[in-house]
Structures are given as structure tokens and as C-alpha cells.
């Protein structure tokens, strides 16, 4: 690492030029005689010449002064937290017999030198001239430039350095005996101190003096400005850092102590009605400089321990919270220092903040009893541990190495499909040429310049005659054989088939699609040949993608994973680019414990959308299960980058680090998860959750349903549906709640629930549930209508056929009852209770069973 400038290094001259004053006004005269005084770090840098200025007019000072920045004096740290103070002074007219010149301060301006620490060699600014009390000036300002001959920091030094910002805001619930001392006694002083390491060898105490004691009665306003760590200035407005204010946040988002629900009432009372001490001061500290140890001796009465381990988390730059004060004892402090120095963080991140009063106050016990606390913010300009962006994660070797094994089988089918399509198009062109030749033999030239196009009737007559000739001559069959191989390749690729069919039903489905495809494509080729106006059209699918997903998830809910897989495969043949489809398919493989194929599906999803949070999490989980820990960490880190407020992502990240026995990272991840959980939920004892999020109630309902606690599941589902805002996915809520009602014999409530489901997301199972409820209520016509709708959406559901058989038995329709019963048996109806009910009703009415 490149060394920073030392005591013997060349000093750098910092020049400050006051170019002009604007809108200046004196106390008495129409014109004012005035000059500018520049100060830095407690030293006067110089005065400008005295110039006359007309009232409310500008004055050109063109005054330049300077100081040397070095390790010996005016260090980089001084420039970080001390501004240049510019004071405009009026020279008052002399009165009779007046010997000495009298002056009055018009105002003071502040010039922040921070841009020089960011690598700039010059900057210009118009700074506000804050008027002193009683000054008549309105909106005065100074035009200023600051420059250095070369950057204060080289590129390497700028990269290696950092800026620490410590803000001490307010101490609350302070002892009531803290009052200004009246009479001849000395006033109380309120001082906070923070010990910070500047380098590995040297530390510095940051002092926050001039704490202001306030009585209660109102809250401290948010957005109030932060003060420079300076003594009182002549112009009160000059004490505030330009453009920097207090940034409050909800208690549940704070670090530190006193963040639980039990503490909120106490804090609200303390921050509104109780006495407090306010600093509202920000102290900047330039890190990795070599100088500056303050030997300050104070008698401390309270100490607050600020855990800065969260700043070790990648990308973290700020901690802020309420830190409780404890009685100050040297022995306790030594223990804290010893513990901190023996940890991996070497004491840097276990910093204590103390405040002091004149000795003999005897207030240590009061601090503990009153639960006195102080609001502190510690922020870094750059994070100590850089956090990779999602774009950087996507380019990282571990991320690419994790995805590449899965990407090859994904892109290979696409390449093969492209090749198959190219071959098919060549075959179609060949067939079209031969068909055109046959056409010209029958009817002459197809298109002659200047001739009118054939009318539709003539076109259709010629098409019929051409097809007849092609069939009679055997050429139609020959053309089909010519393109059959390339078409088979296309259909197989689109159906994700690379091996032979073992299931006769799947083979039949493939042949059916192939036949339809062949006929359609042959007609397309003929139409292209016969008419330049012919438009190629594709057959419309019987069901859309949303319905396919519904069918697949219903099959999963019923445990029919093979049927669900078919639906997912069909959806992927239509759209392979949607990561949600691959994620759903991966979840199916998880249910069947085929983790290798599940991981491939999740990798496909991430390769298409690198911000797909569910797939990132599942990739991380499966990588951890496979012992690929670096890969797992990459995926979990990516998930927290995509959605930093996601409780599940942080919790899984914490569990991962816990398994790696990484205590610091585990603590950080769980801390972040806890903070986000406080925002998402308000937890009230004893373990009772009150939240207005319907998704949370739906999740609890699913958990109870899966564990067999159907009563509790019912309560959660009912609560979910009572909200004005719907849950993200109400479909399983309706299905499971309706099923519970059917089991409990509450058929009217089941009917109402399934009706709502059919309205919001109609599917085979919603119509089936409605049909069952209506059948149990004796509403046979409505039951048959609902079951017919279910059958249209999925004619492979055995339970639908079973209940249709029951309806037909009840209404005396012999043939339909038998046919429905046969389909139910053929499709292997698993519901024994339904089968027993059908057989009992068949025995009662004397028909419906083909065996009779």
C-alpha cells in the first residue's frame, strides 16, 4: 500500500481566494468600508484590504490567502472536519475625538474543504454569508475559489483512504438533577467522546463538546441541520454544515439497543416529554493518516458500547441507533478493550462512546436506573468490505462456473431446433417448387404480367383440382415423405424429446401433433404457391399458458406429479424464455427429490433473468446441499443484492454462514433479517402475530394445512380472504379452504368459496369443488353444469367423471351414468369414498354399472 505523506514530506499549499461579496449592507452608512478575514484551524490566515461598497451592491475583494497542508500542521484530518471561516467586518465611521478604529461583524461564511480530499485540485463556490444578530444584511454571499497545485492524494491513496463520519445526536432520559448551576458555581458541561483508531498504531479521541441541556415537551424535529464540531461562532447560522441534516428512521430499522416493542412506549415518552442533552454534531475523521492523538482528560460518568461489526458486512456503510448508557468504571472498560482486541476485528469495531460532567456529580447510579440512552450514527464514505453489484455477480467466475454446466443443455436444444428449422425450410422450398411446376403443367403460367388475379372461387377450384392430381399421381405422399424427417425433428425438439417414447399415450399424443403439423404445413406450402395474398396461420392452442400453469399446480396439489410434469413440458414448448416456468418445473422436481434436474431448472431460470429471486435462493440451497459452498455464497449474496429487504433471503444467508461457522457473517445476516422482519411484521406477545399482509396469513394457512392442523388453517385462510387487498396467489387458498368446508360438511360455505374461486381463477379443480358442493346440497342441475365446466378444462380428471356418474344416477340417465363410470375407472379414480358411494347408488337404482 502506498504510504501517506509523513512529517518530513513536502507540504502542499492550499490557496483560498475570495473573489467578491454580494448584497452587503452595513449598520448605518449608505456605503460601507469593509474587509474579509480568513481563518483555518484556529489560525488567522490574513485580512483583505479595506474596500468601500455601496449598499446592496457587490465588492470585488480578489483576496488570496493560504496555508500549508502537512503532517506537522493543518493535516488531512483537520481539513476533513474543519472549514475555512470567512468573516466580513465593517469599519465604522470615526466619531469626534475617537482615537481607535471601531469595527462590527456583518456576517460569517463557511468553506468546506472536503472536495480536496476527494481528489479535486480546485473548486469554486458561492457561500452564504450568515449575518450576525442585529445585522441588516439580506441574503449576502461570497464568491470563493480554492485550489492546490497538485492533488492532495494520489490515485492509490485516494482508493485506500476512507472518511469516517460520527454524529452524536441527543441523549434522552437524562437525570433530572442535570440542571444549569445557578449562582457562583461553574456551569455543567456535557461532553461526548469517541476513541477511533486512525491507523493500526495510533488512535484519536473525537470530542463532542457544548452539549445543550433541554427540557422536555416536544420531539426533536427530523431534518434539522448538523453542526460543525467547532466552538461558538459569531454568526449562529455558520455553525451548520451546508446540505447535511439528520436522517431519522423507524425504531425497527435502527441498530443498537432499545428496539423491541416493549421499549417503544418508553422511548416515545423519553423523546417527547423528558429532559435531554442535544449535540447534533457531525465529526469527520480522515482514516489512515498518521497524526493526531488527543490527550484529553475528563471525568466520565457514562459509557455506551457501539457494536460496529455490522460495518464488516459487504456494502455496509452506516450504523445508527439508540445506545444505552451504563455507569463508567475503568475496570469494565478495560475488559471491553481486551475482548475487542482479541477478536478478528481487533478492537476497531468495538468502540465506546462516553460523556462527562465535572467530577463529584455522583450520577452513575441514576444513569443506570433511568435507562439513559444516546442516539449515535457512525457512517463511512466507502464500505470496508465492498459489495458486488448484481452485474458484477453475474460476471463473477463462481457464478458463471455454476451456470455453465446447465446452460449447455439449455442452448444445445435451441441450436438443434434452429438447425432443424433451417433444414425444414429448405425442404418446404423444394416442395413448393415442385408443386408450382405441377400447377403450371395443369393451368399454364401461374402469374402473367398485367393479368387480373383469380377470384376466390376460381382459386379454390384450381386448388381442389391440383390436390386431386397430386393425390392421384402419388406426389402428395412423396412430398410428405420428403419433409417428414425435418418436421419430426422440429416437433421433437419443441416437445423437449430426445429419447424414444416408452409410454403409448405419449407416443399417440406426439403422432397426433405431428399429423396436425404436417397437414397444416402442407396446406401452407400450397397456399403460398397458389396465392401471393395467402397468409400463413398457426393453429390456435386449445388452452392458454395461464390455464396450463393452473392445471400443473392443481396436479401438484393432488400429488399427480406425472401429469403436472406433462403440463409444465407443454408450457415450456410454448415459452422457454420465462424464468417462472423453469422455476415451477424445478419445484416439481424438488417434490420428487430429483435434485439434479431441479437444480438445472433453477439454473436455466437464473441464466434468463439474473434477478429472479426464488431461483437464486434455490440455486444457493442446492449448491449448499451439494457441498459447493463458494457457489452457494455467490447465489445467496446475489439474492440479497436483488432484494435487500427480503427476510427469507437474509435468513437463508445467515443459516448458510451458520453452517460455515462464520460467526460474524451469521450475526450480520440474522441482524439484517431481524430488521427487515420488524418492518414486515409487528409481533405481539405471547407469540401472536398481527399483520395486515394477506400473503403472511396465506403462508401461515399453508403451513397449518401441510401439518394437518386444518382448524387453524381455516382461520388463516378466512383471515386472508377478509382483506380488501387480495393475496398474491389466492388460488390455493380457495381450493384448500373449500376442501376443508367439504370435509366439515359446510357445503353452503364451500359453494360460496368455490364460486369466488371460479370467478377469480377458474380451473378444473375450482369447478369440481363447486360441483361437489352443489351435489351435496341437492342442486343437481348446478352440480352438472359445474362438473361439465371442469370436464371441458380437463377431461382426464377421474373424480370429475365419478361425480358426473353420481349426477346421472340421481337423474335416471342410464347410458351417461355408465359411460361416466367407465371413464372414472379407466382414469383410475383413487377416492375410495366416492367409489363406494357410486356403487351403493348403482345398487339402489339398479343401473349404471356395465357389469349388471
Coordinates of N, CA and C in Angstrom, one line a residue, residues 12-15 115-124 145-153:
X12 N 1.9 20.8 1.0 CA 1.1 21.3 -0.1 C 0.4 22.5 0.2
X13 N 0.5 23.5 -0.6 CA 0.0 24.9 -0.3 C -1.5 24.9 -0.8
X14 N -2.4 25.2 0.1 CA -3.8 25.3 -0.2 C -4.1 26.8 -0.3
X15 N -4.6 27.3 -1.4 CA -4.9 28.7 -1.6 C -6.4 28.9 -1.6
X115 N -14.0 18.7 -0.9 CA -13.7 18.3 -2.3 C -12.2 18.0 -2.5
X116 N -11.3 18.7 -1.8 CA -9.9 18.5 -2.0 C -9.5 17.1 -1.5
X117 N -10.2 16.5 -0.5 CA -9.9 15.1 -0.1 C -10.5 14.1 -1.0
X118 N -11.4 14.6 -2.0 CA -11.9 13.7 -3.0 C -11.1 13.7 -4.3
X119 N -10.0 14.3 -4.2 CA -9.1 14.3 -5.4 C -9.1 15.5 -6.3
X120 N -10.0 16.5 -6.0 CA -10.1 17.7 -6.8 C -8.9 18.6 -6.5
X121 N -8.5 19.3 -7.6 CA -7.4 20.3 -7.4 C -7.9 21.7 -7.3
X122 N -9.2 21.9 -7.6 CA -9.7 23.3 -7.5 C -11.3 23.2 -7.5
X123 N -11.9 24.1 -6.9 CA -13.4 24.2 -7.0 C -13.8 25.6 -6.6
X124 N -14.9 26.0 -7.1 CA -15.5 27.3 -6.9 C -16.8 27.2 -6.2
X145 N -13.0 30.7 -4.5 CA -12.3 29.6 -5.2 C -11.2 29.0 -4.2
X146 N -11.0 27.7 -4.3 CA -10.0 27.0 -3.6 C -9.2 26.2 -4.5
X147 N -7.9 26.2 -4.4 CA -7.1 25.3 -5.3 C -5.8 24.9 -4.6
X148 N -5.2 23.8 -5.2 CA -3.9 23.3 -4.7 C -3.1 23.0 -6.0
X149 N -1.8 23.0 -6.0 CA -1.0 22.8 -7.2 C -1.1 21.4 -7.7
X150 N -1.3 20.4 -6.8 CA -1.4 19.0 -7.2 C -2.4 18.3 -6.2
X151 N -2.9 17.2 -6.6 CA -3.9 16.5 -5.7 C -3.2 16.2 -4.4
X152 N -4.0 16.4 -3.3 CA -3.5 16.0 -2.0 C -3.3 14.5 -1.9
X153 N -4.0 13.7 -2.6 CA -3.9 12.3 -2.5 C -3.6 11.7 -3.9

